[in-house]
Amino acid sequence: MRIFLDTANIDEIRQGVRWGVVHGITTNPSLVAKEGANFRDRVLEICDIVDGPVSAEVTATDAEGMIEQGEDIRTWHPNVVVKIPTIPEGLTAIKALTDRPDPVTINATLIFSPNQGLLAALAGATYVSPFLGRLDDISHDGMAVVSDLAQIFRVQGIRSNILAASLRAPLHVVRAAKCGAHVVTLPFAVLEQMMKHPLTDIGLERFLADWEASQAEAILQRV
Ligand code: E4P
């Protein structure tokens, strides 16, 4: 399984890459708008930092517009993945952009049901992104979509990657991994929370205190 960061913030991306566990980035129009950066410039800046897939989303809502934007976005950098919303026009665009000798890598976004994920995969998406947290927000079981998609893809031999998105907490990561998600995309805060355990901090503090005490003792014995 791979971990992507769901952010357009350069400091967060640098830190995640420095820790050695971030293999890609997902952005969306809201995340880029929050940074106040030029879209193309920010995506290229991210591609300079991360050696892995970087999703950049189209903003057109008709198939022709999505295809045009997708064709442009794919030329920005070899690692750029074109993110397309899973609506009927989006499926047409996914099919057109992937069913060609030089297929565009697609991340089908805004998936809230197994059927949407199945359709996106059949249209040719490399990544299908179920939004767990937003389903949980409205009292639905977001993880069930990941679990259903994992089973469907396994039974049917579908090779698209399940990219569990809209994660809100470390336990989402554990459950998505157990369900068979190929990728999880996380806000930076969730990545930080994944590493935290009070017993690790207490344990390290005690190891270091014992070490310091033994060093002091050794010095005293020498004098
Ligand atoms: C994924 O590609 C999306 O950008 C993202 O995970 C949405 O998450 P949110 O529901 O926290 O906005």
PDB file of C-alpha atoms and ligand atoms in Angstrom:
ATOM      1  CA  MET A   1       0.000   0.000   0.000  1.00  0.00           C
ATOM      2  CA  ARG A   2       1.163   3.534  -0.708  1.00  0.00           C
ATOM      3  CA  ILE A   3       0.562   6.784   1.170  1.00  0.00           C
ATOM      4  CA  PHE A   4      -0.226  10.023  -0.662  1.00  0.00           C
ATOM      5  CA  LEU A   5      -0.665  13.412   0.989  1.00  0.00           C
ATOM      6  CA  ASP A   6      -3.896  15.275   0.253  1.00  0.00           C
ATOM      7  CA  THR A   7      -2.551  18.810   0.224  1.00  0.00           C
ATOM      8  CA  ALA A   8      -1.132  21.578  -1.945  1.00  0.00           C
ATOM      9  CA  ASN A   9       0.955  22.959   0.929  1.00  0.00           C
ATOM     10  CA  ILE A  10       4.662  22.886   0.101  1.00  0.00           C
ATOM     11  CA  ASP A  11       5.949  22.720   3.705  1.00  0.00           C
ATOM     12  CA  GLU A  12       3.715  19.739   4.481  1.00  0.00           C
ATOM     13  CA  ILE A  13       4.813  17.967   1.315  1.00  0.00           C
ATOM     14  CA  ARG A  14       8.506  18.592   2.010  1.00  0.00           C
ATOM     15  CA  GLN A  15       8.140  17.209   5.545  1.00  0.00           C
ATOM     16  CA  GLY A  16       6.209  14.100   4.442  1.00  0.00           C
ATOM     17  CA  VAL A  17       8.774  13.342   1.735  1.00  0.00           C
ATOM     18  CA  ARG A  18      11.594  13.870   4.233  1.00  0.00           C
ATOM     19  CA  TRP A  19      10.065  11.190   6.468  1.00  0.00           C
ATOM     20  CA  GLY A  20      10.319   8.810   3.509  1.00  0.00           C
ATOM     21  CA  VAL A  21       6.723   7.595   3.538  1.00  0.00           C
ATOM     22  CA  VAL A  22       4.955   9.826   1.023  1.00  0.00           C
ATOM     23  CA  HIS A  23       4.775   8.405  -2.477  1.00  0.00           C
ATOM     24  CA  GLY A  24       2.391  10.830  -4.170  1.00  0.00           C
ATOM     25  CA  ILE A  25       0.104  13.826  -3.791  1.00  0.00           C
ATOM     26  CA  THR A  26      -3.553  14.501  -4.452  1.00  0.00           C
ATOM     27  CA  THR A  27      -4.799  18.044  -4.860  1.00  0.00           C
ATOM     28  CA  ASN A  28      -8.244  19.392  -5.598  1.00  0.00           C
ATOM     29  CA  PRO A  29      -9.479  22.880  -6.532  1.00  0.00           C
ATOM     30  CA  SER A  30     -10.355  23.660  -2.877  1.00  0.00           C
ATOM     31  CA  LEU A  31      -6.865  22.700  -1.643  1.00  0.00           C
ATOM     32  CA  VAL A  32      -5.114  24.752  -4.343  1.00  0.00           C
ATOM     33  CA  ALA A  33      -7.436  27.734  -3.727  1.00  0.00           C
ATOM     34  CA  LYS A  34      -6.577  27.573  -0.005  1.00  0.00           C
ATOM     35  CA  GLU A  35      -2.881  28.057  -0.860  1.00  0.00           C
ATOM     36  CA  GLY A  36      -3.614  31.054  -3.087  1.00  0.00           C
ATOM     37  CA  ALA A  37      -1.120  29.742  -5.650  1.00  0.00           C
ATOM     38  CA  ASN A  38      -1.253  29.558  -9.425  1.00  0.00           C
ATOM     39  CA  PHE A  39      -2.563  26.057 -10.229  1.00  0.00           C
ATOM     40  CA  ARG A  40      -0.006  24.988 -12.830  1.00  0.00           C
ATOM     41  CA  ASP A  41       2.937  26.547 -10.979  1.00  0.00           C
ATOM     42  CA  ARG A  42       1.962  24.835  -7.732  1.00  0.00           C
ATOM     43  CA  VAL A  43       1.536  21.427  -9.393  1.00  0.00           C
ATOM     44  CA  LEU A  44       4.986  21.779 -10.989  1.00  0.00           C
ATOM     45  CA  GLU A  45       6.495  22.845  -7.667  1.00  0.00           C
ATOM     46  CA  ILE A  46       5.011  19.718  -6.067  1.00  0.00           C
ATOM     47  CA  CYS A  47       6.349  17.523  -8.900  1.00  0.00           C
ATOM     48  CA  ASP A  48       9.845  18.858  -8.148  1.00  0.00           C
ATOM     49  CA  ILE A  49       9.558  17.626  -4.551  1.00  0.00           C
ATOM     50  CA  VAL A  50       7.734  14.299  -4.921  1.00  0.00           C
ATOM     51  CA  ASP A  51       8.908  11.562  -7.233  1.00  0.00           C
ATOM     52  CA  GLY A  52       5.472   9.976  -7.685  1.00  0.00           C
ATOM     53  CA  PRO A  53       1.944  10.567  -8.959  1.00  0.00           C
ATOM     54  CA  VAL A  54       0.548  14.088  -8.453  1.00  0.00           C
ATOM     55  CA  SER A  55      -3.180  14.466  -9.119  1.00  0.00           C
ATOM     56  CA  ALA A  56      -4.417  17.710 -10.671  1.00  0.00           C
ATOM     57  CA  GLU A  57      -8.147  18.120 -11.187  1.00  0.00           C
ATOM     58  CA  VAL A  58     -10.023  19.432 -14.225  1.00  0.00           C
ATOM     59  CA  THR A  59     -12.627  22.123 -13.581  1.00  0.00           C
ATOM     60  CA  ALA A  60     -14.759  21.697 -16.716  1.00  0.00           C
ATOM     61  CA  THR A  61     -17.995  19.762 -16.280  1.00  0.00           C
ATOM     62  CA  ASP A  62     -18.641  18.737 -19.902  1.00  0.00           C
ATOM     63  CA  ALA A  63     -16.737  15.871 -21.529  1.00  0.00           C
ATOM     64  CA  GLU A  64     -15.157  18.013 -24.264  1.00  0.00           C
ATOM     65  CA  GLY A  65     -13.929  20.566 -21.716  1.00  0.00           C
ATOM     66  CA  MET A  66     -12.557  17.835 -19.434  1.00  0.00           C
ATOM     67  CA  ILE A  67     -10.763  16.167 -22.349  1.00  0.00           C
ATOM     68  CA  GLU A  68      -9.252  19.479 -23.432  1.00  0.00           C
ATOM     69  CA  GLN A  69      -8.092  20.311 -19.897  1.00  0.00           C
ATOM     70  CA  GLY A  70      -6.883  16.740 -19.331  1.00  0.00           C
ATOM     71  CA  GLU A  71      -4.800  16.816 -22.505  1.00  0.00           C
ATOM     72  CA  ASP A  72      -3.220  20.068 -21.364  1.00  0.00           C
ATOM     73  CA  ILE A  73      -2.631  19.009 -17.740  1.00  0.00           C
ATOM     74  CA  ARG A  74      -0.926  15.762 -18.802  1.00  0.00           C
ATOM     75  CA  THR A  75       1.754  17.764 -20.654  1.00  0.00           C
ATOM     76  CA  TRP A  76       2.776  19.649 -17.488  1.00  0.00           C
ATOM     77  CA  HIS A  77       4.927  16.838 -16.078  1.00  0.00           C
ATOM     78  CA  PRO A  78       5.297  13.069 -16.632  1.00  0.00           C
ATOM     79  CA  ASN A  79       4.114  12.365 -13.055  1.00  0.00           C
ATOM     80  CA  VAL A  80       0.895  14.348 -13.327  1.00  0.00           C
ATOM     81  CA  VAL A  81      -2.325  12.353 -13.011  1.00  0.00           C
ATOM     82  CA  VAL A  82      -5.489  13.949 -14.362  1.00  0.00           C
ATOM     83  CA  LYS A  83      -8.279  13.967 -11.807  1.00  0.00           C
ATOM     84  CA  ILE A  84     -11.785  13.761 -13.218  1.00  0.00           C
ATOM     85  CA  PRO A  85     -15.098  13.828 -11.320  1.00  0.00           C
ATOM     86  CA  THR A  86     -17.132  10.626 -11.569  1.00  0.00           C
ATOM     87  CA  ILE A  87     -20.188  12.022 -13.340  1.00  0.00           C
ATOM     88  CA  PRO A  88     -21.578  10.769 -16.673  1.00  0.00           C
ATOM     89  CA  GLU A  89     -19.621  13.406 -18.642  1.00  0.00           C
ATOM     90  CA  GLY A  90     -16.574  12.412 -16.636  1.00  0.00           C
ATOM     91  CA  LEU A  91     -16.895   8.780 -17.726  1.00  0.00           C
ATOM     92  CA  THR A  92     -16.949   9.882 -21.379  1.00  0.00           C
ATOM     93  CA  ALA A  93     -13.822  11.948 -20.768  1.00  0.00           C
ATOM     94  CA  ILE A  94     -12.060   9.099 -18.913  1.00  0.00           C
ATOM     95  CA  LYS A  95     -12.777   6.713 -21.776  1.00  0.00           C
ATOM     96  CA  ALA A  96     -11.568   9.217 -24.397  1.00  0.00           C
ATOM     97  CA  LEU A  97      -8.373  10.047 -22.490  1.00  0.00           C
ATOM     98  CA  THR A  98      -7.450   6.434 -21.744  1.00  0.00           C
ATOM     99  CA  ASP A  99      -8.571   4.536 -24.839  1.00  0.00           C
ATOM    100  CA  ARG A 100      -5.695   5.708 -27.030  1.00  0.00           C
ATOM    101  CA  PRO A 101      -2.125   4.681 -27.813  1.00  0.00           C
ATOM    102  CA  ASP A 102      -0.729   7.227 -25.297  1.00  0.00           C
ATOM    103  CA  PRO A 103      -3.276   6.848 -22.469  1.00  0.00           C
ATOM    104  CA  VAL A 104      -3.577   9.581 -19.851  1.00  0.00           C
ATOM    105  CA  THR A 105      -3.350   8.371 -16.238  1.00  0.00           C
ATOM    106  CA  ILE A 106      -6.672   9.174 -14.569  1.00  0.00           C
ATOM    107  CA  ASN A 107      -7.767   9.499 -10.957  1.00  0.00           C
ATOM    108  CA  ALA A 108     -11.582   9.267 -10.879  1.00  0.00           C
ATOM    109  CA  THR A 109     -12.656  11.433  -7.969  1.00  0.00           C
ATOM    110  CA  LEU A 110     -15.795  12.136  -5.905  1.00  0.00           C
ATOM    111  CA  ILE A 111     -16.788   8.467  -5.692  1.00  0.00           C
ATOM    112  CA  PHE A 112     -19.452   7.706  -3.089  1.00  0.00           C
ATOM    113  CA  SER A 113     -20.722   4.270  -4.152  1.00  0.00           C
ATOM    114  CA  PRO A 114     -19.242   0.958  -5.351  1.00  0.00           C
ATOM    115  CA  ASN A 115     -21.097   1.354  -8.655  1.00  0.00           C
ATOM    116  CA  GLN A 116     -19.473   4.723  -9.352  1.00  0.00           C
ATOM    117  CA  GLY A 117     -16.089   3.143  -8.622  1.00  0.00           C
ATOM    118  CA  LEU A 118     -16.836   0.181 -10.871  1.00  0.00           C
ATOM    119  CA  LEU A 119     -17.924   2.440 -13.741  1.00  0.00           C
ATOM    120  CA  ALA A 120     -14.834   4.632 -13.406  1.00  0.00           C
ATOM    121  CA  ALA A 121     -12.588   1.559 -13.474  1.00  0.00           C
ATOM    122  CA  LEU A 122     -14.384   0.126 -16.503  1.00  0.00           C
ATOM    123  CA  ALA A 123     -14.042   3.475 -18.290  1.00  0.00           C
ATOM    124  CA  GLY A 124     -10.255   3.205 -17.804  1.00  0.00           C
ATOM    125  CA  ALA A 125      -9.318   5.087 -14.612  1.00  0.00           C
ATOM    126  CA  THR A 126      -6.015   3.989 -13.063  1.00  0.00           C
ATOM    127  CA  TYR A 127      -7.128   5.264  -9.634  1.00  0.00           C
ATOM    128  CA  VAL A 128     -10.660   5.321  -8.229  1.00  0.00           C
ATOM    129  CA  SER A 129     -11.140   7.555  -5.196  1.00  0.00           C
ATOM    130  CA  PRO A 130     -13.957   6.759  -2.752  1.00  0.00           C
ATOM    131  CA  PHE A 131     -14.466   9.664  -0.301  1.00  0.00           C
ATOM    132  CA  LEU A 132     -14.832   7.933   3.077  1.00  0.00           C
ATOM    133  CA  GLY A 133     -14.965  10.892   5.424  1.00  0.00           C
ATOM    134  CA  ARG A 134     -17.658  12.737   3.517  1.00  0.00           C
ATOM    135  CA  LEU A 135     -19.841   9.607   3.649  1.00  0.00           C
ATOM    136  CA  ASP A 136     -19.191   9.210   7.381  1.00  0.00           C
ATOM    137  CA  ASP A 137     -20.114  12.908   7.765  1.00  0.00           C
ATOM    138  CA  ILE A 138     -23.651  12.092   6.583  1.00  0.00           C
ATOM    139  CA  SER A 139     -23.942   8.936   8.716  1.00  0.00           C
ATOM    140  CA  HIS A 140     -23.110   6.445   5.957  1.00  0.00           C
ATOM    141  CA  ASP A 141     -20.392   3.810   6.225  1.00  0.00           C
ATOM    142  CA  GLY A 142     -17.643   5.178   3.984  1.00  0.00           C
ATOM    143  CA  MET A 143     -15.377   2.203   4.574  1.00  0.00           C
ATOM    144  CA  ALA A 144     -18.015  -0.157   3.162  1.00  0.00           C
ATOM    145  CA  VAL A 145     -17.414   1.413  -0.267  1.00  0.00           C
ATOM    146  CA  VAL A 146     -13.685   0.604  -0.067  1.00  0.00           C
ATOM    147  CA  SER A 147     -14.396  -2.894   1.111  1.00  0.00           C
ATOM    148  CA  ASP A 148     -16.998  -3.514  -1.637  1.00  0.00           C
ATOM    149  CA  LEU A 149     -14.713  -2.128  -4.326  1.00  0.00           C
ATOM    150  CA  ALA A 150     -11.808  -4.281  -3.112  1.00  0.00           C
ATOM    151  CA  GLN A 151     -13.997  -7.363  -3.342  1.00  0.00           C
ATOM    152  CA  ILE A 152     -15.422  -6.432  -6.754  1.00  0.00           C
ATOM    153  CA  PHE A 153     -11.987  -5.690  -8.228  1.00  0.00           C
ATOM    154  CA  ARG A 154     -10.589  -8.945  -6.814  1.00  0.00           C
ATOM    155  CA  VAL A 155     -13.472 -11.115  -8.044  1.00  0.00           C
ATOM    156  CA  GLN A 156     -13.573  -9.432 -11.439  1.00  0.00           C
ATOM    157  CA  GLY A 157      -9.827  -9.149 -11.943  1.00  0.00           C
ATOM    158  CA  ILE A 158     -10.042  -5.355 -12.344  1.00  0.00           C
ATOM    159  CA  ARG A 159      -6.618  -3.740 -12.133  1.00  0.00           C
ATOM    160  CA  SER A 160      -7.553  -0.154 -11.139  1.00  0.00           C
ATOM    161  CA  ASN A 161      -6.139   1.076  -7.822  1.00  0.00           C
ATOM    162  CA  ILE A 162      -8.470   1.917  -4.961  1.00  0.00           C
ATOM    163  CA  LEU A 163      -7.327   5.271  -3.597  1.00  0.00           C
ATOM    164  CA  ALA A 164      -9.103   5.761  -0.262  1.00  0.00           C
ATOM    165  CA  ALA A 165      -9.709   9.517   0.054  1.00  0.00           C
ATOM    166  CA  SER A 166     -11.268  12.022   2.409  1.00  0.00           C
ATOM    167  CA  LEU A 167      -9.671  10.286   5.394  1.00  0.00           C
ATOM    168  CA  ARG A 168     -10.108  12.035   8.708  1.00  0.00           C
ATOM    169  CA  ALA A 169      -8.288   9.938  11.312  1.00  0.00           C
ATOM    170  CA  PRO A 170      -5.517   7.348  11.807  1.00  0.00           C
ATOM    171  CA  LEU A 171      -8.043   4.524  12.276  1.00  0.00           C
ATOM    172  CA  HIS A 172      -9.360   5.231   8.778  1.00  0.00           C
ATOM    173  CA  VAL A 173      -5.897   4.317   7.496  1.00  0.00           C
ATOM    174  CA  VAL A 174      -5.797   1.040   9.429  1.00  0.00           C
ATOM    175  CA  ARG A 175      -9.252   0.048   8.240  1.00  0.00           C
ATOM    176  CA  ALA A 176      -8.634   1.076   4.629  1.00  0.00           C
ATOM    177  CA  ALA A 177      -5.400  -0.932   4.618  1.00  0.00           C
ATOM    178  CA  LYS A 178      -7.197  -3.990   6.028  1.00  0.00           C
ATOM    179  CA  CYS A 179      -9.983  -3.634   3.456  1.00  0.00           C
ATOM    180  CA  GLY A 180      -7.474  -3.719   0.596  1.00  0.00           C
ATOM    181  CA  ALA A 181      -7.077  -0.071  -0.457  1.00  0.00           C
ATOM    182  CA  HIS A 182      -4.001   0.244  -2.678  1.00  0.00           C
ATOM    183  CA  VAL A 183      -3.415   3.874  -1.711  1.00  0.00           C
ATOM    184  CA  VAL A 184      -4.604   6.178   1.070  1.00  0.00           C
ATOM    185  CA  THR A 185      -4.451   9.939   0.679  1.00  0.00           C
ATOM    186  CA  LEU A 186      -4.204  11.857   3.934  1.00  0.00           C
ATOM    187  CA  PRO A 187      -4.234  15.357   5.310  1.00  0.00           C
ATOM    188  CA  PHE A 188      -0.791  16.050   6.818  1.00  0.00           C
ATOM    189  CA  ALA A 189      -2.273  16.116  10.342  1.00  0.00           C
ATOM    190  CA  VAL A 190      -3.416  12.491   9.989  1.00  0.00           C
ATOM    191  CA  LEU A 191       0.070  11.433   8.865  1.00  0.00           C
ATOM    192  CA  GLU A 192       1.493  13.070  12.008  1.00  0.00           C
ATOM    193  CA  GLN A 193      -1.144  11.377  14.191  1.00  0.00           C
ATOM    194  CA  MET A 194      -0.273   7.965  12.689  1.00  0.00           C
ATOM    195  CA  MET A 195       3.214   8.212  14.173  1.00  0.00           C
ATOM    196  CA  LYS A 196       2.193   9.364  17.629  1.00  0.00           C
ATOM    197  CA  HIS A 197       2.020   7.051  20.622  1.00  0.00           C
ATOM    198  CA  PRO A 198       2.443   8.261  24.212  1.00  0.00           C
ATOM    199  CA  LEU A 199       4.289   5.067  25.178  1.00  0.00           C
ATOM    200  CA  THR A 200       6.881   5.763  22.479  1.00  0.00           C
ATOM    201  CA  ASP A 201       7.544   9.217  23.927  1.00  0.00           C
ATOM    202  CA  ILE A 202       7.609   7.934  27.530  1.00  0.00           C
ATOM    203  CA  GLY A 203       9.822   5.005  26.537  1.00  0.00           C
ATOM    204  CA  LEU A 204      12.330   7.203  24.714  1.00  0.00           C
ATOM    205  CA  GLU A 205      12.435   9.686  27.573  1.00  0.00           C
ATOM    206  CA  ARG A 206      13.205   6.854  30.014  1.00  0.00           C
ATOM    207  CA  PHE A 207      15.891   5.303  27.787  1.00  0.00           C
ATOM    208  CA  LEU A 208      17.642   8.664  27.478  1.00  0.00           C
ATOM    209  CA  ALA A 209      17.342   9.437  31.197  1.00  0.00           C
ATOM    210  CA  ASP A 210      18.830   6.010  32.085  1.00  0.00           C
ATOM    211  CA  TRP A 211      21.623   6.561  29.592  1.00  0.00           C
ATOM    212  CA  GLU A 212      22.449  10.011  30.964  1.00  0.00           C
ATOM    213  CA  ALA A 213      22.437   8.634  34.534  1.00  0.00           C
ATOM    214  CA  SER A 214      24.785   5.785  33.595  1.00  0.00           C
ATOM    215  CA  GLN A 215      27.161   8.240  31.892  1.00  0.00           C
ATOM    216  CA  ALA A 216      27.203  10.464  34.980  1.00  0.00           C
ATOM    217  CA  GLU A 217      27.853   7.431  37.151  1.00  0.00           C
ATOM    218  CA  ALA A 218      30.756   6.367  34.930  1.00  0.00           C
ATOM    219  CA  ILE A 219      32.342   9.821  35.205  1.00  0.00           C
ATOM    220  CA  LEU A 220      32.010   9.750  39.012  1.00  0.00           C
ATOM    221  CA  GLN A 221      33.710   6.343  39.182  1.00  0.00           C
ATOM    222  CA  ARG A 222      36.629   7.638  37.143  1.00  0.00           C
ATOM    223  CA  VAL A 223      37.358  10.547  39.485  1.00  0.00           C
TER     224      VAL A 223
HETATM  225  C1  E4P B   1      -9.027  13.348  -2.642  1.00  0.00           C
HETATM  226  O1  E4P B   1      -8.415  13.256  -3.701  1.00  0.00           O
HETATM  227  C2  E4P B   1      -9.665  14.579  -2.158  1.00  0.00           C
HETATM  228  O2  E4P B   1      -8.856  15.676  -2.476  1.00  0.00           O
HETATM  229  C3  E4P B   1      -9.836  14.605  -0.668  1.00  0.00           C
HETATM  230  O3  E4P B   1      -9.429  13.423  -0.049  1.00  0.00           O
HETATM  231  C4  E4P B   1     -11.097  15.193  -0.163  1.00  0.00           C
HETATM  232  O4  E4P B   1     -11.065  15.184   1.236  1.00  0.00           O
HETATM  233  P1  E4P B   1     -12.045  16.064   2.137  1.00  0.00           P
HETATM  234  O5  E4P B   1     -13.371  15.375   2.195  1.00  0.00           O
HETATM  235  O6  E4P B   1     -11.390  16.097   3.472  1.00  0.00           O
HETATM  236  O7  E4P B   1     -12.137  17.427   1.501  1.00  0.00           O
END
